[in-house]
Amino acid sequence: MSEIFFEILRPGINTTIQDYGRKYLYHIGVTVSGAMDLRNHKLANALVSNNTQEATVEFAYQGPLLKLKNGKINFAITGDVVFQIIRKNSEVENGKCYKNYFLEQEEQIDIISTKNSVYGYLAIGGGLKLKSYWDSFSINTKANIGPNNGKKFSISEKIQIKNSIEAKGPDRQIDYNNVSNKSIRVIKGTNFDYFSTESQSKFFKEEYSVTNLTDRMGMRLKGSILENKKSTNIKSEGLIKGVIQVPADGNPIILLNDHGTIGGYPKIAVVISADLDKVSQLTPNTKIKFEEVSLEDAENLFKSYLSETNKYLNEIN
Amino acid sequence: MIKNISNLGDASVYCDFGSEVNENINSEVIKYFNYLSQLVKNNKIEGITNLSPSYNKLIISFDLSLTTFSNIKNSLEKIHIENEVKRQSKNVKIPVCCEDKYGLDFERLCKKLKLNKKEILNFYFSKEYFCYMTGFIAGMPFLGDLKKNIRCDRLETPRVKVPKGSVGITEQFANIYTFESPGGWNIIGKTPKKIFIKNQIENPALIKPGDRVIFYEITEKEFLNWNE
């Protein structure tokens, strides 16, 4: 039986493979990686009857143009994504997110772009055929760890698909609305008191703008300069996803999935777990505001986030 | 001992062991790190996803869908680590070639430290270093402490690319760039030795927190013919 794969006719801007990411490796300097928008990653998998941990193709802004070779597949795309399916007779079908489709060999998926968001996910029924690195298929392009030599995909490369015997599955579809919320909830960081009282209140009152210097490692913001009255450096220590650190120039940086594992800038705040998916989806020039919540609130908000995710997953199954 | 336990966000525990950087405090951090790693390995504690030891802090990340800050904090407060925890550290020897084409910052260092190259290297090679932590980039060791007379600030403008294998010094620390990376450390040489081998999944990092490291000088010929 011939291998089923996608031939990459156009790689897109930043097309990688992601799953839940890596664990227990911070202490040797290997970061977590994984899907930037975990809920959309899960929903894509569920729509093609996969386990939610299965690896998906993550793309940013412009996605890939993929041609299927040697088989049939069942796929779904999630996010706020414009895509088309180019059928064998050259007929072009406009795709709809949160719905599964069947694709035959020589047919193509053209992921044109994400709308008012950054990341989208493509899941294939039965999964992708990949080698795992430390129990994860996630590609970390900064450390070159993961499948495809740890690099984003280039033209003419292949994405191997597991030979699923049964390409057909039930038709699945949900109504899902990617709500973009400009208010980001945070918990005060361990160095909040390094900043002047004025800067502390500005941090919560004024708008910050997402800059172009934003990728899977982190998101640089611009706005009111945060004045540090104690020290612009701390002794280097561990970092986690969601930490908002402020270097000497006074502009905050939100750390995202491929962040460095240790760093020496003061931590003014940390984005709550419930808001991490939506932070990842913020596009450059978006104006955001930080809102302080307590640990208890954050824990409850995460419960609501999880139960909402589960509600959609149950709706699919 | 942990001086203070607080939350960093809603999914990590921030253990503060003090504000100074010294071997005693760092050894305490590493002791807790090793102990908790064992608990995780043996499924004796639920929900921990990562442990980040550094000079004087230990950050414990966890999965908020499985546990909470107060659960982990309660477990931590019950832990009593006996002092005779088996020493897990080892000694590592690292060859370094210090020809000018690899030691990129001797001009700056000589000027700042008011020492010549030979003197700097004598001070550098005549010390055994302690690995406080690894990270920033995969496997990069933070080693200390440098002798006082060769301590120097970072470059004013960091390099966009520091070559892989470069050996650097800054303030009281020495390091090794395990990958090509941006960086601001003063580069004094390059090692041919593989410090981080990502295909060696079980044990990718040659140097681990708590290990002791000795650098020794090799000629360019030895550098170029290095074979592992």
Coordinates of C-alpha atoms in Angstrom, one line a residue:
Chain A
M1 CA 0.0 0.0 0.0
S2 CA 1.4 3.4 -1.0
E3 CA 2.1 5.9 1.7
I4 CA -0.5 8.6 2.1
F5 CA 0.9 12.1 2.4
F6 CA 0.3 15.7 1.7
E7 CA 2.7 17.3 -0.8
I8 CA 3.3 20.9 0.3
L9 CA 2.6 23.1 -2.7
R10 CA 2.9 26.3 -0.6
P11 CA 4.1 26.1 2.9
G12 CA 2.4 29.2 4.4
I13 CA 4.1 31.5 6.9
N14 CA 4.7 29.4 9.9
T15 CA 3.3 25.9 9.4
T16 CA 4.3 23.4 12.1
I17 CA 3.1 20.3 13.9
Q18 CA 1.8 20.7 17.4
D19 CA 0.1 18.7 20.1
Y20 CA 0.0 19.2 23.9
G21 CA 3.8 19.9 24.0
R22 CA 6.6 18.6 26.3
K23 CA 6.8 18.1 30.0
Y24 CA 9.6 17.7 32.6
L25 CA 12.3 19.3 30.5
Y26 CA 12.4 22.9 31.7
H27 CA 15.4 22.0 33.9
I28 CA 17.5 21.2 30.9
G29 CA 16.3 24.2 28.9
V30 CA 13.8 22.5 26.7
T31 CA 10.5 24.5 26.6
V32 CA 6.9 23.3 26.5
S33 CA 5.9 24.2 22.9
G34 CA 2.5 22.7 21.9
A35 CA -0.6 24.2 20.3
M36 CA -0.9 27.9 20.9
D37 CA -4.7 27.7 21.0
L38 CA -5.3 24.4 22.8
R39 CA -9.1 24.5 22.5
N40 CA -9.0 24.8 18.8
H41 CA -6.4 22.1 18.6
K42 CA -8.7 19.8 20.6
L43 CA -11.8 20.6 18.6
A44 CA -10.1 19.9 15.3
N45 CA -9.2 16.5 16.5
A46 CA -12.6 15.7 17.9
L47 CA -14.2 16.7 14.6
V48 CA -12.4 13.8 12.9
S49 CA -12.9 11.4 15.8
N50 CA -9.3 11.6 17.0
N51 CA -8.1 11.6 20.5
T52 CA -7.7 15.3 21.4
Q53 CA -3.9 14.8 22.0
E54 CA -3.3 13.7 18.4
A55 CA -0.8 16.0 16.6
T56 CA -2.4 18.6 14.3
V57 CA -1.0 20.9 11.6
E58 CA -0.8 24.4 13.1
F59 CA -0.5 27.4 10.8
A60 CA -0.4 31.1 11.3
Y61 CA -1.9 33.9 9.1
Q62 CA -1.4 32.4 5.6
G63 CA -1.7 28.6 5.8
P64 CA -0.4 25.9 3.5
L65 CA -1.6 24.6 0.1
L66 CA -1.6 20.8 0.4
K67 CA -2.2 18.1 -2.2
L68 CA -3.2 14.7 -1.0
K69 CA -1.3 11.7 -2.5
N70 CA -2.3 8.1 -2.5
G71 CA -5.5 7.8 -0.5
K72 CA -8.5 9.2 1.1
I73 CA -8.8 11.2 4.3
N74 CA -11.2 12.8 6.7
F75 CA -10.1 16.3 7.8
A76 CA -11.3 19.3 9.8
I77 CA -10.0 22.9 10.2
T78 CA -10.6 25.0 13.3
G79 CA -9.9 28.7 14.1
D80 CA -11.2 31.7 12.2
V81 CA -9.9 30.5 8.9
V82 CA -10.7 31.0 5.2
F83 CA -10.0 27.9 3.1
Q84 CA -11.0 26.2 0.0
I85 CA -11.0 22.6 -1.2
I86 CA -9.9 22.1 -4.8
R87 CA -11.6 18.9 -6.0
K88 CA -10.3 16.6 -8.7
N89 CA -12.5 18.1 -11.5
S90 CA -10.9 21.5 -10.5
E91 CA -14.2 22.5 -8.8
V92 CA -13.5 24.8 -5.9
E93 CA -15.5 24.4 -2.8
N94 CA -15.4 27.0 0.0
G95 CA -14.6 25.4 3.2
K96 CA -16.3 25.9 6.6
C97 CA -14.4 25.6 9.9
Y98 CA -15.7 23.3 12.6
K99 CA -17.0 20.7 10.1
N100 CA -15.3 17.6 8.7
Y101 CA -14.7 16.9 5.1
F102 CA -13.5 14.0 3.0
L103 CA -10.6 14.4 0.6
E104 CA -9.6 12.1 -2.2
Q105 CA -6.1 11.7 -3.7
E106 CA -4.9 14.6 -5.9
E107 CA -7.4 16.9 -4.3
Q108 CA -6.1 20.0 -2.5
I109 CA -6.7 22.0 0.6
D110 CA -5.9 25.7 0.2
I111 CA -5.7 27.4 3.6
I112 CA -5.8 31.0 2.5
S113 CA -5.6 32.9 5.7
T114 CA -6.8 33.3 9.3
K115 CA -9.2 36.2 9.9
N116 CA -8.7 38.6 12.8
S117 CA -6.7 35.9 14.5
V118 CA -3.3 34.2 14.2
Y119 CA -3.5 30.4 14.5
G120 CA -5.6 27.7 12.9
Y121 CA -5.5 23.9 13.1
L122 CA -5.8 21.1 10.6
A123 CA -6.6 17.6 11.9
I124 CA -6.6 14.5 9.9
G125 CA -8.7 11.5 10.9
G126 CA -6.4 8.7 12.2
G127 CA -3.6 11.2 12.7
L128 CA -0.2 12.0 11.2
K129 CA 2.7 9.6 10.8
L130 CA 5.5 11.3 12.8
K131 CA 8.4 10.5 15.1
S132 CA 8.0 11.8 18.6
Y133 CA 10.7 13.7 20.6
W134 CA 10.3 13.4 24.3
D135 CA 6.8 12.1 24.0
S136 CA 5.6 15.0 21.8
F137 CA 5.3 15.7 18.1
S138 CA 5.5 19.5 18.6
I139 CA 8.0 21.3 16.4
N140 CA 10.1 23.9 18.3
T141 CA 11.7 25.9 15.5
K142 CA 14.0 27.9 17.9
A143 CA 15.8 24.8 19.3
N144 CA 15.1 22.7 16.2
I145 CA 13.4 20.0 18.2
G146 CA 10.6 17.7 16.9
P147 CA 9.6 16.2 13.5
N148 CA 10.8 17.7 10.2
N149 CA 14.2 18.4 11.9
G150 CA 12.4 20.8 14.2
K151 CA 11.8 23.2 11.3
K152 CA 8.7 24.8 9.9
F153 CA 7.5 23.3 6.7
S154 CA 9.0 24.3 3.3
I155 CA 7.8 23.9 -0.2
S156 CA 7.8 20.3 -1.7
E157 CA 8.2 18.7 1.7
K158 CA 5.7 16.0 2.7
I159 CA 3.4 15.6 5.7
Q160 CA 3.0 11.8 6.2
I161 CA -0.4 10.5 7.2
K162 CA -1.2 7.3 9.0
N163 CA -2.7 4.8 6.6
S164 CA -6.2 4.9 8.0
I165 CA -8.2 2.0 6.6
E166 CA -11.5 3.8 7.1
A167 CA -11.4 7.3 5.8
K168 CA -15.0 7.8 6.2
G169 CA -16.5 8.7 9.5
P170 CA -19.7 10.3 10.6
D171 CA -20.3 13.9 9.5
R172 CA -19.5 16.2 12.3
Q173 CA -20.1 19.9 12.7
I174 CA -20.6 22.4 15.5
D175 CA -21.3 26.1 15.7
Y176 CA -18.4 27.7 17.3
N177 CA -17.6 31.4 17.5
N178 CA -14.0 32.5 18.2
V179 CA -14.7 35.4 20.5
S180 CA -11.9 37.8 20.6
N181 CA -11.7 39.5 24.0
K182 CA -9.5 42.6 24.4
S183 CA -9.5 42.3 28.1
I184 CA -6.7 40.0 29.4
R185 CA -7.0 38.7 33.0
V186 CA -3.8 38.5 35.0
I187 CA -2.5 37.7 38.5
K188 CA 0.1 40.1 39.9
G189 CA 3.6 38.7 39.3
T190 CA 6.4 38.0 41.9
N191 CA 8.1 41.3 41.0
F192 CA 5.0 43.6 40.9
D193 CA 6.5 45.7 43.7
Y194 CA 9.6 46.5 41.5
F195 CA 7.5 49.1 39.6
S196 CA 6.5 52.6 40.6
T197 CA 3.0 53.1 42.0
E198 CA 2.2 55.1 39.0
S199 CA 3.3 52.4 36.6
Q200 CA 1.5 49.8 38.6
S201 CA -1.8 51.6 38.1
K202 CA -1.0 52.5 34.5
F203 CA -0.5 48.8 33.8
F204 CA -4.1 48.1 34.7
K205 CA -5.6 51.3 33.4
E206 CA -4.1 52.0 30.0
E207 CA -4.2 50.1 26.7
Y208 CA -1.3 48.1 25.4
S209 CA -0.8 47.5 21.7
V210 CA 0.3 44.1 20.3
T211 CA 3.4 44.7 18.1
N212 CA 4.8 42.9 15.1
L213 CA 7.5 41.4 17.3
T214 CA 5.2 38.5 18.2
D215 CA 5.7 34.9 17.5
R216 CA 5.5 31.5 19.2
M217 CA 8.1 32.6 21.7
G218 CA 6.4 35.7 23.0
M219 CA 4.4 38.8 22.3
R220 CA 6.0 42.2 22.6
L221 CA 3.6 45.0 23.7
K222 CA 3.8 48.8 23.4
G223 CA 2.1 51.4 25.6
S224 CA 2.8 53.3 28.8
I225 CA 6.5 52.7 29.7
L226 CA 6.6 50.8 33.0
E227 CA 9.0 52.5 35.3
N228 CA 11.1 50.1 37.4
K229 CA 12.2 51.6 40.6
K230 CA 14.1 48.7 42.1
S231 CA 16.2 46.8 39.5
T232 CA 15.7 46.1 35.8
N233 CA 17.4 42.7 36.3
I234 CA 16.7 39.9 38.7
K235 CA 18.9 36.8 39.3
S236 CA 17.9 34.5 36.4
E237 CA 15.1 32.2 37.3
G238 CA 12.5 29.9 35.7
L239 CA 9.8 31.2 33.4
I240 CA 6.4 29.8 32.4
K241 CA 4.0 30.5 29.6
G242 CA 1.9 33.6 30.3
V243 CA 4.5 35.4 32.4
I244 CA 4.6 39.1 31.5
Q245 CA 8.1 40.3 32.0
V246 CA 9.4 43.9 31.6
P247 CA 13.0 44.5 30.4
A248 CA 14.8 47.7 30.9
D249 CA 13.0 49.6 28.1
G250 CA 9.8 49.4 30.1
N251 CA 7.7 47.6 27.5
P252 CA 6.0 44.4 28.6
I253 CA 6.5 41.0 26.9
I254 CA 4.1 38.1 27.3
L255 CA 5.8 34.8 27.1
L256 CA 4.2 32.1 24.9
N257 CA 4.7 28.4 24.2
D258 CA 8.3 28.5 22.8
H259 CA 9.6 30.9 25.5
G260 CA 13.2 30.6 26.9
T261 CA 13.2 28.5 30.1
I262 CA 15.0 31.0 32.3
G263 CA 15.4 34.7 32.2
G264 CA 16.3 37.7 34.3
Y265 CA 13.7 40.3 33.7
P266 CA 11.2 41.3 36.4
K267 CA 7.8 39.6 36.2
I268 CA 5.0 42.2 36.6
A269 CA 2.1 39.8 36.1
V270 CA 1.0 36.4 34.7
V271 CA -1.9 35.8 32.3
I272 CA -4.4 33.4 33.8
S273 CA -4.7 29.9 32.3
A274 CA -8.2 30.5 31.1
D275 CA -7.1 33.4 28.8
L276 CA -4.0 31.9 27.2
D277 CA -5.7 30.6 24.1
K278 CA -7.2 34.0 23.3
V279 CA -3.9 35.8 24.0
S280 CA -2.2 33.7 21.4
Q281 CA -4.8 34.7 18.8
L282 CA -4.2 38.5 19.2
T283 CA -3.0 40.0 16.0
P284 CA -0.5 42.9 15.8
N285 CA -2.0 46.4 16.5
T286 CA -4.7 45.0 18.6
K287 CA -5.3 47.1 21.7
I288 CA -5.6 45.2 24.9
K289 CA -6.1 45.9 28.6
F290 CA -5.0 44.0 31.6
E291 CA -7.5 43.2 34.4
E292 CA -6.4 41.9 37.8
V293 CA -8.1 38.8 39.3
S294 CA -7.4 36.8 42.4
L295 CA -6.0 33.3 42.4
E296 CA -9.3 32.0 43.4
D297 CA -11.1 33.8 40.6
A298 CA -8.5 32.5 38.1
E299 CA -9.1 28.9 39.3
N300 CA -12.8 29.3 38.9
L301 CA -12.4 30.9 35.5
F302 CA -10.3 28.0 34.4
K303 CA -13.0 25.6 35.5
S304 CA -15.5 27.5 33.3
Y305 CA -13.0 27.4 30.4
L306 CA -12.6 23.7 30.8
S307 CA -16.3 22.9 31.1
E308 CA -17.0 25.1 28.0
T309 CA -14.4 23.2 26.1
N310 CA -15.9 19.9 27.2
K311 CA -19.4 21.1 26.3
Y312 CA -18.2 21.5 22.7
L313 CA -16.3 18.3 22.7
N314 CA -19.5 16.5 23.9
E315 CA -21.5 18.2 21.3
I316 CA -19.3 16.7 18.7
N317 CA -19.3 13.1 20.1
Chain B
M1 CA 15.0 25.4 53.3
I2 CA 12.3 27.2 51.4
K3 CA 11.9 30.7 52.8
N4 CA 8.7 31.5 51.1
I5 CA 6.1 29.7 48.9
S6 CA 3.9 31.8 46.6
N7 CA 1.9 31.4 43.4
L8 CA 3.3 32.6 40.1
G9 CA 0.1 32.9 38.1
D10 CA -2.6 30.2 38.7
A11 CA -0.5 27.2 37.5
S12 CA 2.8 27.4 39.2
V13 CA 4.4 27.4 42.6
Y14 CA 7.2 29.8 43.3
C15 CA 9.6 28.6 45.9
D16 CA 12.0 31.2 47.2
F17 CA 15.2 30.0 48.8
G18 CA 16.8 33.4 49.3
S19 CA 18.2 36.3 47.4
E20 CA 21.9 35.5 47.2
V21 CA 23.7 33.3 44.7
N22 CA 25.9 30.8 46.3
E23 CA 26.5 27.0 46.4
N24 CA 24.8 26.5 49.7
I25 CA 21.5 28.0 48.7
N26 CA 21.6 26.5 45.2
S27 CA 22.4 23.0 46.7
E28 CA 19.1 23.3 48.7
V29 CA 17.2 24.2 45.5
I30 CA 18.8 21.2 43.7
K31 CA 18.0 18.9 46.7
Y32 CA 14.3 19.8 46.5
F33 CA 14.4 19.5 42.7
N34 CA 15.9 16.0 42.9
Y35 CA 13.4 15.0 45.6
L36 CA 10.4 16.3 43.7
S37 CA 11.6 14.7 40.5
Q38 CA 11.6 11.3 42.2
L39 CA 8.1 11.9 43.5
V40 CA 6.9 12.8 40.0
K41 CA 8.7 9.7 38.5
N42 CA 7.1 7.4 41.1
N43 CA 3.7 9.0 40.7
K44 CA 3.6 10.1 44.3
I45 CA 2.4 13.6 43.5
E46 CA -0.2 14.5 41.0
G47 CA -0.3 17.2 38.3
I48 CA 3.3 18.5 38.2
T49 CA 4.3 19.2 34.7
N50 CA 7.7 20.9 35.1
L51 CA 10.4 21.8 37.7
S52 CA 12.7 24.7 37.1
P53 CA 15.6 25.0 39.5
S54 CA 17.6 28.2 39.3
Y55 CA 20.2 29.9 41.5
N56 CA 17.9 30.4 44.5
K57 CA 14.4 29.7 43.2
L58 CA 12.4 26.6 42.3
I59 CA 9.4 27.0 40.1
I60 CA 6.9 24.1 40.0
S61 CA 4.5 24.1 37.1
F62 CA 1.4 22.1 37.3
D63 CA -1.7 21.2 35.2
L64 CA -4.5 23.2 36.6
S65 CA -7.0 20.7 35.5
L66 CA -5.5 18.1 37.8
T67 CA -4.4 20.0 40.9
T68 CA -4.2 23.5 42.4
F69 CA -1.7 25.8 44.0
S70 CA -2.9 25.0 47.6
N71 CA -2.6 21.2 47.0
I72 CA 1.0 21.5 45.9
K73 CA 1.8 24.0 48.6
N74 CA 0.4 21.6 51.3
S75 CA 2.4 18.7 49.9
L76 CA 5.6 20.9 49.9
E77 CA 5.1 21.9 53.5
K78 CA 4.9 18.2 54.5
I79 CA 8.2 17.3 52.8
H80 CA 11.2 16.7 55.1
I81 CA 14.2 15.9 53.0
E82 CA 16.8 14.0 54.9
N83 CA 20.3 15.5 54.6
E84 CA 21.9 12.3 53.5
V85 CA 20.1 12.4 50.1
K86 CA 22.4 10.6 47.7
R87 CA 24.7 12.9 45.8
Q88 CA 23.8 12.6 42.2
S89 CA 26.3 15.0 40.8
K90 CA 29.3 14.2 38.6
N91 CA 32.5 15.8 37.4
V92 CA 32.8 16.8 33.8
K93 CA 35.9 17.9 31.8
I94 CA 35.4 20.3 29.0
P95 CA 38.2 21.0 26.3
V96 CA 38.4 24.6 25.1
C97 CA 40.4 26.1 22.2
C98 CA 41.1 29.8 22.9
E99 CA 42.7 30.8 19.6
D100 CA 41.6 34.4 18.7
K101 CA 39.3 33.2 16.0
Y102 CA 37.2 31.4 18.7
G103 CA 37.9 33.7 21.7
L104 CA 36.1 36.7 20.2
D105 CA 36.3 39.1 23.2
F106 CA 39.8 39.0 24.5
E107 CA 40.5 42.6 23.3
R108 CA 37.6 43.9 25.3
L109 CA 38.3 41.7 28.3
C110 CA 42.0 42.6 28.5
K111 CA 41.1 46.3 28.4
K112 CA 38.3 46.0 31.0
L113 CA 40.1 43.6 33.4
K114 CA 43.6 45.1 32.9
L115 CA 45.0 41.6 32.4
N116 CA 46.6 40.0 29.4
K117 CA 45.1 37.0 27.6
K118 CA 47.4 34.5 29.3
E119 CA 46.6 35.8 32.8
I120 CA 42.9 35.7 32.1
L121 CA 43.1 32.1 30.9
N122 CA 45.3 31.1 33.9
F123 CA 42.6 32.4 36.2
Y124 CA 39.9 30.8 34.2
F125 CA 41.4 27.3 33.9
S126 CA 42.6 27.0 37.5
K127 CA 39.1 26.7 39.0
E128 CA 36.5 24.0 39.4
Y129 CA 33.0 25.3 38.6
F130 CA 29.7 24.4 40.0
C131 CA 26.6 24.0 37.8
Y132 CA 23.9 26.2 39.3
M133 CA 21.3 25.5 36.5
T134 CA 20.9 24.7 32.9
G135 CA 18.6 26.4 30.5
F136 CA 17.8 29.6 28.5
I137 CA 18.6 27.5 25.5
A138 CA 18.6 23.7 25.7
G139 CA 21.4 22.4 27.8
M140 CA 23.2 25.7 28.4
P141 CA 25.0 25.4 31.8
F142 CA 25.4 28.3 34.2
L143 CA 28.6 27.7 36.0
G144 CA 30.2 29.5 38.9
D145 CA 32.0 31.1 40.4
L146 CA 34.7 32.8 38.4
K147 CA 37.6 34.2 40.3
K148 CA 36.9 37.8 41.2
N149 CA 39.6 39.4 38.9
I150 CA 38.1 38.0 35.7
R151 CA 34.5 39.1 36.3
C152 CA 33.2 41.4 33.6
D153 CA 29.8 42.8 32.5
R154 CA 27.9 41.6 29.5
L155 CA 28.6 43.1 26.0
E156 CA 26.8 46.5 25.7
T157 CA 25.1 45.2 22.6
P158 CA 24.5 41.5 22.5
R159 CA 25.6 39.5 19.4
V160 CA 22.8 38.4 17.1
K161 CA 24.6 35.1 16.7
V162 CA 27.0 33.5 19.0
P163 CA 28.5 30.3 17.4
K164 CA 27.6 26.9 18.8
G165 CA 30.2 25.6 21.2
S166 CA 31.3 29.1 22.3
V167 CA 32.5 29.4 25.9
G168 CA 31.6 32.6 27.6
I169 CA 32.0 34.5 30.9
T170 CA 30.0 37.3 32.5
E171 CA 29.8 38.5 36.0
Q172 CA 30.5 35.5 38.3
F173 CA 29.5 32.9 35.8
A174 CA 30.9 30.8 32.9
N175 CA 28.7 29.2 30.3
I176 CA 28.7 27.2 27.0
Y177 CA 26.4 28.0 24.0
T178 CA 24.9 24.6 23.2
F179 CA 23.3 26.1 20.1
E180 CA 23.9 29.1 17.9
S181 CA 21.9 31.8 19.6
P182 CA 21.8 35.5 20.3
G183 CA 23.8 36.3 23.4
G184 CA 25.8 39.0 25.3
W185 CA 28.5 37.0 27.1
N186 CA 32.2 37.6 26.6
I187 CA 33.4 34.8 24.4
I188 CA 36.9 33.4 25.3
G189 CA 37.0 30.2 23.3
K190 CA 35.1 27.3 21.8
T191 CA 34.7 23.6 22.7
P192 CA 34.4 20.8 20.2
K193 CA 32.6 18.7 22.8
K194 CA 28.9 18.0 22.4
I195 CA 27.1 19.5 25.4
F196 CA 23.6 18.8 24.4
I197 CA 22.6 15.9 22.2
K198 CA 19.0 16.0 21.4
N199 CA 18.8 12.6 19.8
Q200 CA 20.0 11.1 23.1
I201 CA 16.5 11.3 24.5
E202 CA 17.2 9.7 27.9
N203 CA 20.1 11.9 28.8
P204 CA 20.6 14.8 26.4
A205 CA 22.4 17.2 28.6
L206 CA 26.0 16.5 29.5
I207 CA 26.1 18.9 32.4
K208 CA 23.3 19.0 35.0
P209 CA 22.6 21.2 38.0
G210 CA 24.9 20.2 40.8
D211 CA 27.6 18.8 38.6
R212 CA 31.2 20.1 38.8
V213 CA 33.0 21.3 35.7
I214 CA 36.7 21.8 34.8
F215 CA 37.8 23.4 31.6
Y216 CA 41.1 22.6 30.0
E217 CA 42.9 24.2 27.1
I218 CA 43.4 22.4 23.8
T219 CA 45.3 23.4 20.6
E220 CA 43.6 24.3 17.4
K221 CA 44.8 21.0 16.0
E222 CA 43.3 19.1 18.8
F223 CA 40.1 21.1 18.3
L224 CA 39.8 20.4 14.6
N225 CA 40.6 16.7 15.1
W226 CA 38.2 16.2 18.0
N227 CA 36.4 12.9 17.8
E228 CA 33.8 11.7 20.2

